[in-house]
CSV table of C-alpha atoms in Angstrom, one decimal:
chain,number,residue,atom,x,y,z
V,163,UNK,CA,24.9,-36.5,4.1
V,164,UNK,CA,22.3,-38.1,6.4
V,165,UNK,CA,18.7,-38.0,5.1
V,166,UNK,CA,15.2,-38.9,6.5
V,167,UNK,CA,12.2,-39.0,4.2
V,168,UNK,CA,8.8,-38.0,5.5
V,169,UNK,CA,5.6,-40.0,4.7
V,170,UNK,CA,4.6,-39.2,1.1
V,171,UNK,CA,1.7,-36.9,0.2
V,172,UNK,CA,-1.2,-38.1,-1.9
V,173,UNK,CA,-0.8,-37.2,-5.6
V,174,UNK,CA,-2.8,-37.8,-8.7
V,175,UNK,CA,-0.6,-35.9,-11.1
V,176,UNK,CA,0.0,-37.7,-14.4
V,177,UNK,CA,2.9,-37.4,-16.8
V,178,UNK,CA,2.4,-34.8,-19.5
V,179,UNK,CA,4.3,-32.8,-22.2
V,180,UNK,CA,3.5,-29.5,-20.5
V,181,UNK,CA,6.7,-27.3,-20.7
V,182,UNK,CA,6.3,-26.2,-17.1
V,183,UNK,CA,5.7,-29.7,-15.7
V,184,UNK,CA,9.0,-31.0,-17.1
V,185,UNK,CA,12.7,-30.2,-17.1
V,186,UNK,CA,13.7,-27.6,-14.5
V,187,UNK,CA,10.0,-27.3,-13.6
V,188,UNK,CA,9.4,-31.0,-12.9
V,189,UNK,CA,7.3,-31.1,-9.7
V,190,UNK,CA,8.9,-32.5,-6.5
V,191,UNK,CA,6.7,-34.4,-4.1
V,192,UNK,CA,9.3,-35.7,-1.7
V,193,UNK,CA,9.8,-34.0,1.7
V,194,UNK,CA,13.1,-34.7,3.5
V,195,UNK,CA,15.4,-33.7,6.3
V,196,UNK,CA,19.1,-33.8,5.4
V,197,UNK,CA,22.0,-33.0,7.7
V,198,UNK,CA,25.7,-32.6,7.0
V,199,UNK,CA,25.3,-31.8,3.4
V,200,UNK,CA,28.1,-32.9,1.1
V,201,UNK,CA,30.4,-30.3,-0.4
V,202,UNK,CA,31.0,-30.8,-4.1
V,203,UNK,CA,33.6,-28.1,-4.4
V,204,UNK,CA,35.1,-25.4,-2.2
V,205,UNK,CA,34.5,-24.8,1.4
V,206,UNK,CA,31.4,-23.6,3.3
V,207,UNK,CA,32.2,-20.2,4.8
V,208,UNK,CA,32.3,-19.9,8.6
V,209,UNK,CA,31.4,-16.2,8.5
V,210,UNK,CA,27.6,-16.7,7.9
V,211,UNK,CA,25.0,-17.9,10.3
V,212,UNK,CA,21.4,-18.1,9.1
V,213,UNK,CA,18.9,-19.6,6.7
V,214,UNK,CA,18.1,-19.4,3.0
V,215,UNK,CA,14.6,-20.3,2.0
V,216,UNK,CA,13.0,-20.5,-1.5
V,217,UNK,CA,9.4,-20.9,-2.4
V,218,UNK,CA,8.6,-23.2,-5.4
V,219,UNK,CA,5.5,-24.4,-7.3
V,220,UNK,CA,4.9,-28.2,-7.2
V,221,UNK,CA,1.4,-29.3,-8.3
V,222,UNK,CA,0.3,-32.4,-6.5
V,223,UNK,CA,-2.9,-33.2,-8.3
V,224,UNK,CA,-3.9,-33.5,-12.0
V,225,UNK,CA,-5.2,-30.0,-13.1
V,226,UNK,CA,-8.9,-29.7,-13.7
V,227,UNK,CA,-8.2,-27.5,-16.7
V,228,UNK,CA,-5.1,-25.8,-18.2
V,229,UNK,CA,-2.1,-25.6,-16.0
V,230,UNK,CA,-0.1,-22.4,-15.4
V,231,UNK,CA,3.2,-22.6,-13.5
V,232,UNK,CA,1.9,-20.2,-10.8
V,233,UNK,CA,-0.9,-22.6,-9.9
V,234,UNK,CA,1.4,-25.2,-8.3
V,235,UNK,CA,1.3,-26.0,-4.5
V,236,UNK,CA,3.8,-24.0,-2.5
V,237,UNK,CA,6.9,-25.9,-1.3
V,238,UNK,CA,9.6,-24.2,0.8
V,239,UNK,CA,13.2,-25.4,0.5
V,240,UNK,CA,15.5,-24.3,3.4
V,241,UNK,CA,19.3,-24.6,3.8
V,242,UNK,CA,20.7,-23.7,7.2
V,243,UNK,CA,24.3,-22.5,7.6
V,244,UNK,CA,26.2,-22.5,10.9
V,245,UNK,CA,29.9,-23.0,11.8
V,246,UNK,CA,30.8,-24.0,8.3
V,247,UNK,CA,28.2,-26.8,8.1
V,248,UNK,CA,24.9,-26.9,6.1
V,249,UNK,CA,21.6,-28.8,6.6
V,250,UNK,CA,18.6,-28.9,4.4
V,251,UNK,CA,14.8,-29.6,4.6
V,252,UNK,CA,11.8,-29.0,2.5
V,253,UNK,CA,8.1,-28.9,3.2
V,254,UNK,CA,4.8,-28.2,1.3
V,255,UNK,CA,3.0,-25.3,2.8
V,256,UNK,CA,-0.2,-26.9,4.3
V,257,UNK,CA,-2.7,-24.3,3.2
V,258,UNK,CA,-6.4,-24.9,3.6
V,259,UNK,CA,-6.6,-25.6,-0.1
V,260,UNK,CA,-3.7,-28.1,0.0
V,261,UNK,CA,-5.3,-29.9,3.0
V,262,UNK,CA,-8.7,-30.0,1.3
V,263,UNK,CA,-7.2,-31.5,-1.9
V,264,UNK,CA,-5.3,-34.1,0.2
V,265,UNK,CA,-8.6,-35.1,1.8
V,266,UNK,CA,-10.4,-35.3,-1.6
V,267,UNK,CA,-7.5,-37.0,-3.4
V,268,UNK,CA,-7.9,-34.6,-6.4
V,269,UNK,CA,-7.7,-31.0,-7.5
V,270,UNK,CA,-10.7,-28.9,-6.4
V,271,UNK,CA,-9.8,-25.6,-8.0
V,272,UNK,CA,-9.0,-24.5,-11.5
V,273,UNK,CA,-6.0,-22.3,-12.4
V,274,UNK,CA,-5.0,-18.9,-13.6
V,275,UNK,CA,-5.9,-19.8,-17.3
V,276,UNK,CA,-9.2,-21.5,-16.6
V,277,UNK,CA,-12.7,-20.1,-16.9
V,278,UNK,CA,-15.0,-19.4,-14.0
V,279,UNK,CA,-16.8,-22.8,-14.1
V,280,UNK,CA,-13.8,-25.1,-13.7
V,281,UNK,CA,-13.3,-24.9,-10.0
V,282,UNK,CA,-15.4,-27.3,-7.9
V,283,UNK,CA,-15.4,-25.0,-4.8
V,284,UNK,CA,-15.3,-21.3,-4.2
V,285,UNK,CA,-11.8,-20.0,-4.4
V,286,UNK,CA,-9.6,-17.6,-2.4
V,287,UNK,CA,-8.1,-14.1,-2.7
V,288,UNK,CA,-8.6,-11.3,-5.1
V,289,UNK,CA,-9.5,-13.6,-8.0
V,290,UNK,CA,-12.0,-15.6,-6.1
V,291,UNK,CA,-11.8,-18.7,-8.1
V,292,UNK,CA,-8.2,-20.0,-7.4
V,293,UNK,CA,-6.7,-22.1,-4.7
V,294,UNK,CA,-4.5,-20.2,-2.2
V,295,UNK,CA,-1.3,-22.1,-2.9
V,296,UNK,CA,1.0,-19.9,-0.8
V,297,UNK,CA,3.5,-20.5,-3.6
V,298,UNK,CA,4.8,-17.0,-4.5
V,299,UNK,CA,6.7,-15.2,-1.8
V,300,UNK,CA,8.5,-15.9,1.5
V,301,UNK,CA,10.0,-13.6,4.2
V,302,UNK,CA,11.1,-13.9,7.8
V,303,UNK,CA,9.3,-11.8,10.3
V,304,UNK,CA,9.0,-11.9,14.1
V,305,UNK,CA,11.1,-15.1,14.2
V,306,UNK,CA,8.9,-16.9,11.8
V,307,UNK,CA,8.9,-17.8,8.1
V,308,UNK,CA,5.9,-16.2,6.4
V,309,UNK,CA,4.7,-17.6,3.0
V,310,UNK,CA,2.2,-15.7,0.8
V,311,UNK,CA,0.3,-16.0,-2.5
V,312,UNK,CA,0.3,-13.3,-5.2
V,313,UNK,CA,-3.5,-13.2,-5.5
V,314,UNK,CA,-3.9,-12.1,-1.9
V,315,UNK,CA,-4.4,-15.3,0.1
V,316,UNK,CA,-3.7,-15.9,3.8
V,317,UNK,CA,-0.3,-15.5,5.3
V,318,UNK,CA,1.0,-18.9,6.5
V,319,UNK,CA,3.9,-19.2,9.0
V,320,UNK,CA,6.4,-21.9,9.6
V,321,UNK,CA,9.2,-22.5,12.1
V,322,UNK,CA,12.5,-21.1,10.7
V,323,UNK,CA,14.6,-24.0,12.0
V,324,UNK,CA,12.3,-27.0,11.6
V,325,UNK,CA,9.7,-25.9,9.0
V,326,UNK,CA,7.0,-27.1,11.4
V,327,UNK,CA,3.7,-25.7,10.2
V,328,UNK,CA,2.2,-22.8,12.3
V,329,UNK,CA,-1.0,-22.2,10.3
V,330,UNK,CA,-2.5,-18.9,9.4
V,331,UNK,CA,-0.9,-15.7,10.7
V,332,UNK,CA,-3.4,-14.1,13.1
V,333,UNK,CA,-2.7,-10.6,11.8
V,334,UNK,CA,-4.0,-11.2,8.2
V,335,UNK,CA,-7.0,-9.1,7.3
V,336,UNK,CA,-10.2,-10.3,5.6
V,337,UNK,CA,-9.1,-9.2,2.1
V,338,UNK,CA,-5.9,-11.3,2.5
V,339,UNK,CA,-2.3,-10.4,2.1
V,340,UNK,CA,-0.5,-10.0,-1.3
V,341,UNK,CA,2.9,-11.5,-2.0
V,342,UNK,CA,5.8,-9.1,-1.5
V,343,UNK,CA,5.3,-8.1,2.1
V,344,UNK,CA,8.3,-6.0,3.0
V,345,UNK,CA,10.5,-6.3,6.1
V,346,UNK,CA,12.3,-3.4,7.7
V,347,UNK,CA,15.2,-5.1,9.6
V,348,UNK,CA,15.9,-1.9,11.5
V,349,UNK,CA,12.4,-1.9,13.2
V,350,UNK,CA,11.3,-5.5,12.6
V,351,UNK,CA,8.1,-4.2,11.0
V,352,UNK,CA,6.3,-6.0,8.2
V,353,UNK,CA,4.7,-3.7,5.6
V,354,UNK,CA,2.0,-5.2,3.3
V,355,UNK,CA,-0.8,-4.4,0.9
V,356,UNK,CA,-3.8,-6.3,-0.5
V,357,UNK,CA,-6.2,-5.8,-3.4
V,358,UNK,CA,-9.7,-7.0,-4.3
V,359,UNK,CA,-12.6,-6.6,-6.7
V,360,UNK,CA,-14.6,-4.4,-4.3
V,361,UNK,CA,-14.1,-0.8,-3.2
V,362,UNK,CA,-11.8,0.6,-2.1
V,363,UNK,CA,-9.9,-2.0,-4.0
V,364,UNK,CA,-6.6,-1.8,-2.0
V,365,UNK,CA,-5.5,-1.5,1.6
V,366,UNK,CA,-2.1,-1.0,3.2
V,367,UNK,CA,-0.9,-2.2,6.6
V,368,UNK,CA,1.9,-2.5,9.1
V,369,UNK,CA,2.5,-5.4,11.5
V,370,UNK,CA,5.0,-4.8,14.3
V,371,UNK,CA,7.8,-7.3,15.2
V,372,UNK,CA,5.6,-9.1,17.8
V,373,UNK,CA,3.0,-10.0,15.1
V,374,UNK,CA,0.4,-7.4,15.9
V,375,UNK,CA,-1.5,-5.5,13.2
V,376,UNK,CA,-0.9,-1.9,14.2
V,377,UNK,CA,-1.9,0.0,11.1
V,378,UNK,CA,-4.4,-0.7,8.3
V,379,UNK,CA,-5.9,1.9,6.0
V,380,UNK,CA,-7.7,2.0,2.6
V,381,UNK,CA,-5.9,3.1,-0.5
V,382,UNK,CA,-8.8,3.9,-2.8
V,383,UNK,CA,-8.4,3.0,-6.5
V,384,UNK,CA,-10.7,3.7,-9.5
V,385,UNK,CA,-11.5,0.0,-9.8
V,386,UNK,CA,-10.0,-3.5,-9.5
V,387,UNK,CA,-6.3,-3.5,-10.1
V,388,UNK,CA,-3.4,-6.1,-10.2
V,389,UNK,CA,-0.5,-4.6,-8.2
V,390,UNK,CA,2.2,-7.2,-7.5
V,391,UNK,CA,4.9,-5.4,-5.4
V,392,UNK,CA,5.5,-2.5,-3.1
V,393,UNK,CA,8.6,-0.7,-1.7
V,394,UNK,CA,9.4,1.6,1.2
V,395,UNK,CA,11.8,4.2,2.6
V,396,UNK,CA,12.6,5.1,6.2
V,397,UNK,CA,9.4,7.2,6.4
V,398,UNK,CA,7.2,6.3,3.5
V,399,UNK,CA,5.6,3.3,1.7
V,400,UNK,CA,5.0,3.4,-2.1
V,401,UNK,CA,2.1,1.5,-3.6
V,402,UNK,CA,1.1,1.4,-7.3
V,403,UNK,CA,-1.9,1.6,-9.7
V,404,UNK,CA,-0.6,0.4,-13.1
V,405,UNK,CA,-2.5,0.3,-16.4
V,406,UNK,CA,-2.4,-3.5,-16.8
V,407,UNK,CA,-5.4,-5.1,-15.1
V,408,UNK,CA,-8.5,-7.2,-15.6
V,409,UNK,CA,-10.7,-6.3,-18.6
V,410,UNK,CA,-13.7,-4.5,-16.8
V,411,UNK,CA,-16.4,-5.8,-19.2
V,412,UNK,CA,-15.2,-9.4,-19.1
V,413,UNK,CA,-14.9,-9.1,-15.3
V,414,UNK,CA,-18.7,-8.5,-15.2
V,415,UNK,CA,-19.0,-12.1,-16.5
V,416,UNK,CA,-16.5,-13.4,-14.0
V,417,UNK,CA,-13.8,-13.8,-16.7
V,418,UNK,CA,-10.4,-12.7,-15.5
V,419,UNK,CA,-8.6,-11.6,-18.7
V,420,UNK,CA,-5.7,-9.2,-18.3
V,421,UNK,CA,-5.2,-6.4,-20.8
V,422,UNK,CA,-3.2,-3.2,-21.1
V,423,UNK,CA,-5.3,-0.1,-20.7
V,424,UNK,CA,-3.7,2.3,-23.2
V,425,UNK,CA,-4.0,6.0,-22.4
V,426,UNK,CA,-3.7,5.5,-18.6
V,427,UNK,CA,-0.5,6.5,-16.8
V,428,UNK,CA,1.3,4.5,-14.1
V,429,UNK,CA,0.4,6.0,-10.7
V,430,UNK,CA,2.3,5.7,-7.5
V,431,UNK,CA,0.8,6.3,-4.0
V,432,UNK,CA,3.3,7.7,-1.5
V,433,UNK,CA,2.0,7.3,2.1
V,434,UNK,CA,3.8,7.9,5.4
V,435,UNK,CA,4.5,4.6,7.1
V,436,UNK,CA,1.7,5.3,9.6
V,437,UNK,CA,-0.2,7.7,7.4
V,438,UNK,CA,-4.0,7.8,6.7
V,439,UNK,CA,-5.8,7.8,3.4
V,440,UNK,CA,-5.8,11.6,3.2
V,441,UNK,CA,-2.0,11.7,3.6
V,442,UNK,CA,-1.4,9.9,0.3
V,443,UNK,CA,0.4,11.8,-2.5
V,444,UNK,CA,-0.1,10.4,-6.0
V,445,UNK,CA,2.5,10.6,-8.7
V,446,UNK,CA,2.0,9.8,-12.4
V,447,UNK,CA,4.7,8.2,-14.6
V,448,UNK,CA,5.1,6.5,-18.0
V,449,UNK,CA,2.7,3.6,-18.5
V,450,UNK,CA,4.2,0.2,-17.7
V,451,UNK,CA,3.8,-2.9,-15.5
V,452,UNK,CA,6.2,-3.6,-12.7
V,453,UNK,CA,6.5,-7.1,-11.3
V,454,UNK,CA,9.3,-6.2,-8.9
V,455,UNK,CA,11.0,-3.2,-7.2
V,456,UNK,CA,14.5,-3.1,-5.8
V,457,UNK,CA,14.7,-0.4,-3.2
V,458,UNK,CA,13.7,3.1,-2.4
V,459,UNK,CA,15.1,5.9,-0.3
V,460,UNK,CA,14.7,9.6,0.5
V,461,UNK,CA,17.1,12.2,-0.9
V,462,UNK,CA,16.3,15.8,0.0
V,463,UNK,CA,12.8,16.6,-1.2
V,464,UNK,CA,12.7,13.5,-3.4
V,465,UNK,CA,12.0,9.8,-3.1
V,466,UNK,CA,14.2,7.7,-5.3
V,467,UNK,CA,12.7,4.3,-6.4
V,468,UNK,CA,14.3,1.5,-8.4
V,469,UNK,CA,12.6,-1.4,-10.1
V,470,UNK,CA,12.1,-3.1,-13.4
V,471,UNK,CA,10.1,-1.3,-16.1
V,472,UNK,CA,8.4,-3.5,-18.6
V,473,UNK,CA,8.6,-2.3,-22.2
V,474,UNK,CA,5.9,-4.7,-23.5
V,475,UNK,CA,3.8,-5.7,-20.5
V,476,UNK,CA,1.2,-7.6,-22.6
V,477,UNK,CA,3.5,-9.3,-25.1
V,478,UNK,CA,2.4,-11.2,-28.3
V,479,UNK,CA,2.2,-15.0,-28.1
V,480,UNK,CA,5.6,-16.7,-28.2
V,481,UNK,CA,5.8,-17.9,-31.8
V,482,UNK,CA,8.2,-20.8,-31.2
V,483,UNK,CA,6.6,-22.1,-28.0
V,484,UNK,CA,5.0,-25.6,-28.0
V,485,UNK,CA,1.5,-25.6,-29.5
V,486,UNK,CA,-1.2,-24.4,-27.1
V,487,UNK,CA,1.3,-22.7,-24.8
V,488,UNK,CA,2.3,-19.6,-26.8
V,489,UNK,CA,0.3,-17.1,-24.8
V,490,UNK,CA,1.1,-18.4,-21.3
V,491,UNK,CA,4.8,-18.8,-22.1
V,492,UNK,CA,5.1,-15.2,-23.4
V,493,UNK,CA,3.7,-13.8,-20.2
V,494,UNK,CA,6.4,-15.6,-18.1
V,495,UNK,CA,9.3,-14.9,-20.6
V,496,UNK,CA,11.2,-11.8,-19.7
V,497,UNK,CA,12.5,-11.6,-23.3
V,498,UNK,CA,8.9,-11.1,-24.3
V,499,UNK,CA,7.8,-8.4,-21.8
V,500,UNK,CA,11.3,-6.9,-21.7
V,501,UNK,CA,11.9,-5.6,-18.1
V,502,UNK,CA,14.7,-3.0,-17.7
V,503,UNK,CA,16.3,-1.7,-14.6
V,504,UNK,CA,14.7,1.7,-14.1
V,505,UNK,CA,14.8,4.7,-11.7
V,506,UNK,CA,11.9,7.0,-10.7
V,507,UNK,CA,12.2,10.2,-8.7
V,508,UNK,CA,9.2,11.7,-7.0
V,509,UNK,CA,9.5,15.3,-5.8
V,510,UNK,CA,7.4,15.6,-2.7
V,511,UNK,CA,7.3,19.4,-3.0
V,512,UNK,CA,6.5,19.9,-6.7
V,513,UNK,CA,4.7,16.6,-7.4
V,514,UNK,CA,6.9,16.0,-10.4
V,515,UNK,CA,8.1,12.6,-11.6
V,516,UNK,CA,11.4,12.0,-13.5
V,517,UNK,CA,12.5,8.6,-14.6
V,518,UNK,CA,15.0,6.8,-16.8
V,519,UNK,CA,16.4,3.3,-17.6
V,520,UNK,CA,19.6,2.5,-15.8
V,521,UNK,CA,20.5,-0.5,-18.0
V,522,UNK,CA,19.3,-1.6,-21.4
V,523,UNK,CA,19.8,-5.3,-20.7
V,524,UNK,CA,16.8,-7.5,-19.8
V,525,UNK,CA,16.9,-7.9,-16.1
V,526,UNK,CA,14.6,-8.7,-13.2
V,527,UNK,CA,14.2,-10.4,-9.7
V,528,UNK,CA,16.7,-8.0,-8.2
V,529,UNK,CA,18.2,-8.3,-4.7
V,530,UNK,CA,20.4,-6.1,-2.5
V,531,UNK,CA,21.8,-6.0,1.0
V,532,UNK,CA,18.5,-5.9,2.9
V,533,UNK,CA,20.1,-4.0,5.8
V,534,UNK,CA,20.0,-1.0,3.4
V,535,UNK,CA,16.2,-1.4,2.7
V,536,UNK,CA,14.6,2.0,2.6
V,537,UNK,CA,18.0,3.7,2.8
V,538,UNK,CA,20.5,5.0,0.3
V,539,UNK,CA,22.3,1.9,-1.2
V,540,UNK,CA,25.0,1.3,-3.8
V,541,UNK,CA,24.8,-2.3,-5.0
V,542,UNK,CA,22.1,-4.3,-6.8
V,543,UNK,CA,22.1,-7.9,-8.1
V,544,UNK,CA,19.7,-8.8,-10.9
V,545,UNK,CA,19.0,-12.1,-12.7
V,546,UNK,CA,19.3,-12.9,-16.4
V,547,UNK,CA,16.9,-15.4,-18.0
V,548,UNK,CA,17.0,-18.0,-20.8
V,549,UNK,CA,15.1,-16.6,-23.8
V,550,UNK,CA,11.6,-18.0,-24.1
V,551,UNK,CA,11.6,-19.4,-20.5
V,552,UNK,CA,11.1,-18.5,-16.9
V,553,UNK,CA,14.5,-19.8,-16.0
V,554,UNK,CA,17.4,-17.8,-14.5
V,555,UNK,CA,20.7,-18.4,-16.1
V,556,UNK,CA,22.9,-15.6,-14.8
V,557,UNK,CA,23.4,-12.5,-12.7
V,558,UNK,CA,24.4,-8.9,-13.1
V,559,UNK,CA,25.9,-6.9,-10.2
V,560,UNK,CA,25.5,-3.1,-10.5
V,561,UNK,CA,27.4,-0.4,-8.8
V,562,UNK,CA,24.6,2.2,-8.9
V,563,UNK,CA,27.0,4.9,-7.9
V,564,UNK,CA,29.6,4.5,-10.6
V,565,UNK,CA,27.4,2.8,-13.3
V,566,UNK,CA,29.8,-0.2,-13.4
V,567,UNK,CA,28.4,-3.7,-13.7
V,568,UNK,CA,29.7,-7.3,-13.7
V,569,UNK,CA,28.1,-10.5,-15.1
V,570,UNK,CA,28.2,-14.0,-13.9
V,571,UNK,CA,26.6,-16.5,-16.4
V,572,UNK,CA,25.8,-20.1,-15.7
V,573,UNK,CA,26.8,-22.9,-18.0
V,574,UNK,CA,24.1,-24.2,-20.4
V,575,UNK,CA,21.5,-26.4,-18.6
V,576,UNK,CA,22.2,-24.9,-15.1
V,577,UNK,CA,19.5,-22.6,-13.7
V,578,UNK,CA,19.5,-20.5,-10.6
V,579,UNK,CA,17.0,-19.3,-8.0
V,580,UNK,CA,16.3,-15.8,-6.9
V,581,UNK,CA,19.5,-15.0,-4.9
V,582,UNK,CA,19.4,-12.8,-1.9
V,583,UNK,CA,22.5,-11.1,-0.4
V,584,UNK,CA,24.1,-12.7,2.7
V,585,UNK,CA,26.1,-10.2,4.8
V,586,UNK,CA,29.2,-11.6,6.4
V,587,UNK,CA,29.3,-11.7,10.2
V,588,UNK,CA,31.1,-8.4,11.0
V,589,UNK,CA,30.7,-7.1,7.5
V,590,UNK,CA,32.6,-3.9,6.9
V,591,UNK,CA,30.7,-2.4,4.0
V,592,UNK,CA,27.6,-2.9,1.9
V,593,UNK,CA,28.8,-5.7,-0.5
V,594,UNK,CA,30.8,-7.6,2.1
V,595,UNK,CA,29.0,-10.9,1.7
V,596,UNK,CA,27.7,-13.5,-0.7
V,597,UNK,CA,24.9,-14.2,-3.0
V,598,UNK,CA,23.2,-17.6,-2.2
V,599,UNK,CA,21.2,-19.6,-4.7
V,600,UNK,CA,19.8,-23.1,-5.3
V,601,UNK,CA,20.9,-24.4,-8.7
V,602,UNK,CA,19.0,-26.9,-10.9
V,603,UNK,CA,21.4,-28.8,-13.2
V,604,UNK,CA,19.5,-30.4,-16.1
V,605,UNK,CA,22.7,-32.0,-17.4
V,606,UNK,CA,23.0,-34.2,-14.3
V,607,UNK,CA,19.4,-34.2,-13.0
V,608,UNK,CA,20.6,-32.8,-9.6
V,609,UNK,CA,20.4,-29.7,-7.5
V,610,UNK,CA,22.9,-27.9,-5.4
V,611,UNK,CA,23.4,-24.7,-3.4
V,612,UNK,CA,26.1,-22.2,-4.2
V,613,UNK,CA,27.6,-19.1,-2.6
V,614,UNK,CA,29.2,-16.3,-4.7
V,615,UNK,CA,31.6,-13.8,-3.0
V,616,UNK,CA,30.2,-10.4,-4.0
V,617,UNK,CA,33.7,-8.9,-3.6
V,618,UNK,CA,34.9,-11.2,-6.4
V,619,UNK,CA,31.7,-11.6,-8.3
V,620,UNK,CA,32.9,-12.9,-11.7
V,621,UNK,CA,35.0,-15.6,-10.1
V,622,UNK,CA,32.0,-17.9,-9.6
V,623,UNK,CA,30.9,-19.9,-6.6
V,624,UNK,CA,33.2,-20.2,-3.6
V,625,UNK,CA,31.3,-23.4,-2.6
V,626,UNK,CA,29.0,-25.9,-4.2
V,627,UNK,CA,26.9,-28.0,-1.9
V,628,UNK,CA,24.9,-31.1,-3.0
V,629,UNK,CA,21.2,-31.2,-2.2
V,630,UNK,CA,19.5,-34.5,-1.6
V,631,UNK,CA,17.1,-34.3,-4.6
V,632,UNK,CA,16.4,-32.2,-7.7
V,633,UNK,CA,14.2,-29.3,-6.8
V,634,UNK,CA,11.6,-27.6,-9.0
V,635,UNK,CA,12.0,-24.1,-10.1
V,636,UNK,CA,9.9,-21.3,-8.6
V,637,UNK,CA,9.7,-17.7,-7.7
V,638,UNK,CA,11.0,-15.9,-4.5
V,639,UNK,CA,13.4,-16.4,-1.7
V,640,UNK,CA,14.8,-14.9,1.5
V,641,UNK,CA,17.9,-14.9,3.6
V,642,UNK,CA,17.7,-14.3,7.4
V,643,UNK,CA,20.5,-14.1,9.8
V,644,UNK,CA,20.0,-15.9,13.1
V,645,UNK,CA,20.4,-12.6,14.9
V,646,UNK,CA,17.4,-11.3,13.1
V,647,UNK,CA,15.4,-14.5,13.6
V,648,UNK,CA,16.2,-14.4,17.3
V,649,UNK,CA,15.7,-10.7,18.0
V,650,UNK,CA,13.1,-9.8,15.4
V,651,UNK,CA,15.2,-6.9,14.2
V,652,UNK,CA,18.9,-5.9,13.9
V,653,UNK,CA,19.4,-3.3,16.6
V,654,UNK,CA,22.5,-1.8,15.0
V,655,UNK,CA,20.4,-0.7,12.0
V,656,UNK,CA,18.3,1.8,13.9
V,657,UNK,CA,20.7,4.4,12.6
V,658,UNK,CA,20.9,4.5,8.8
V,659,UNK,CA,24.1,3.0,7.4
V,660,UNK,CA,26.4,5.2,5.4
V,661,UNK,CA,25.7,5.1,1.7
């Protein structure tokens, strides 16, 4: 492995006992370029050609108030595969907030758990008092990496080969862009939503593969809401209005406290991809909160939608958490809010919703072969988590057609990343490929990248590749084939694959 370190960033972060500033969440401040990565075990496949990118939270400055793991500065980690070789590089996302704090040499904004008077400057996005850290999501669109923040910040783009900073995407609207933009690889379009504290409270938009905003319409809601994800089919996009959002009375005092509004249903807005506000059809369903969806598709008169239904979306404080962190740790612990793999069906003719759990295990952060996005699909890959922690310690593969499933669990002290599906070059069917993941090994203080053959899922990694430093944990990731990066879409997908 050959490695070059970049000049260090300014940091004022001090050591602490915060559970999400230590262990697998220890912030990384080093930026490097590393080529010819060392293989620990196995062999790098020659039948993949593309990049895996993960977004992570890495606070640079001492918090002004109470730190939440979603407050950290966004850092992208990228591993590039080609001809059986792998290279790596990582970069902070240079948002306006990051650059301002580098200039000031200190934090300028409070975090998610702080009151309205902590921030030293006006904030960004739907909340209005936070830094736009661009630390939540990452996709590849129009030949560029696009990084976004869950509270509707600006969309930042980077070069997919060098991670050179490109700045703010020109198509972003005034109300920002929520995390979980969606990419249709068949058309190259990016679908997105945003939300705010002013009417109409939500918008939906489409960006074509050249980076032009070609559609943008209001999706009126009864008041400020906190949607986190969306999903799409070939012809429709599905947005949501869920009964977990800011307390309206406290919001009048600029206090952003989230509560469950009992008695309200979950609502889903089905809109044609290029539809107007009057074309929206609303469907009601059992009350819950949904962090993440899997996929959706059309089946006769129905839309089938898969995601993760939370049984306790506002959990009680975590009793055995370190003192002072019980509330925060419960809200990032899947064993507290209990997400289950769930299927909804919306009948476009009758307006009726039917729904059910597809698995009783605690699962989340699901991925699938993105070439089947918006189309009938068969296989899904979900993460398992360590009880009490936001740390992935295994995977479950589902055959959604037969109901079969397979587990792959990591040894104690090893933690995974969200793990997208990597189609083999010339893949013959839907699960002909790999899961790719960054691993944090707390036993050795190191990190590595693994690939798991999805045809032989329970056998474990086919290759383990050493990374040049231990990375911090984080949230979302993406795989992009070089064909998709180069062309902006995959032309062979214009016709729906067979289910």
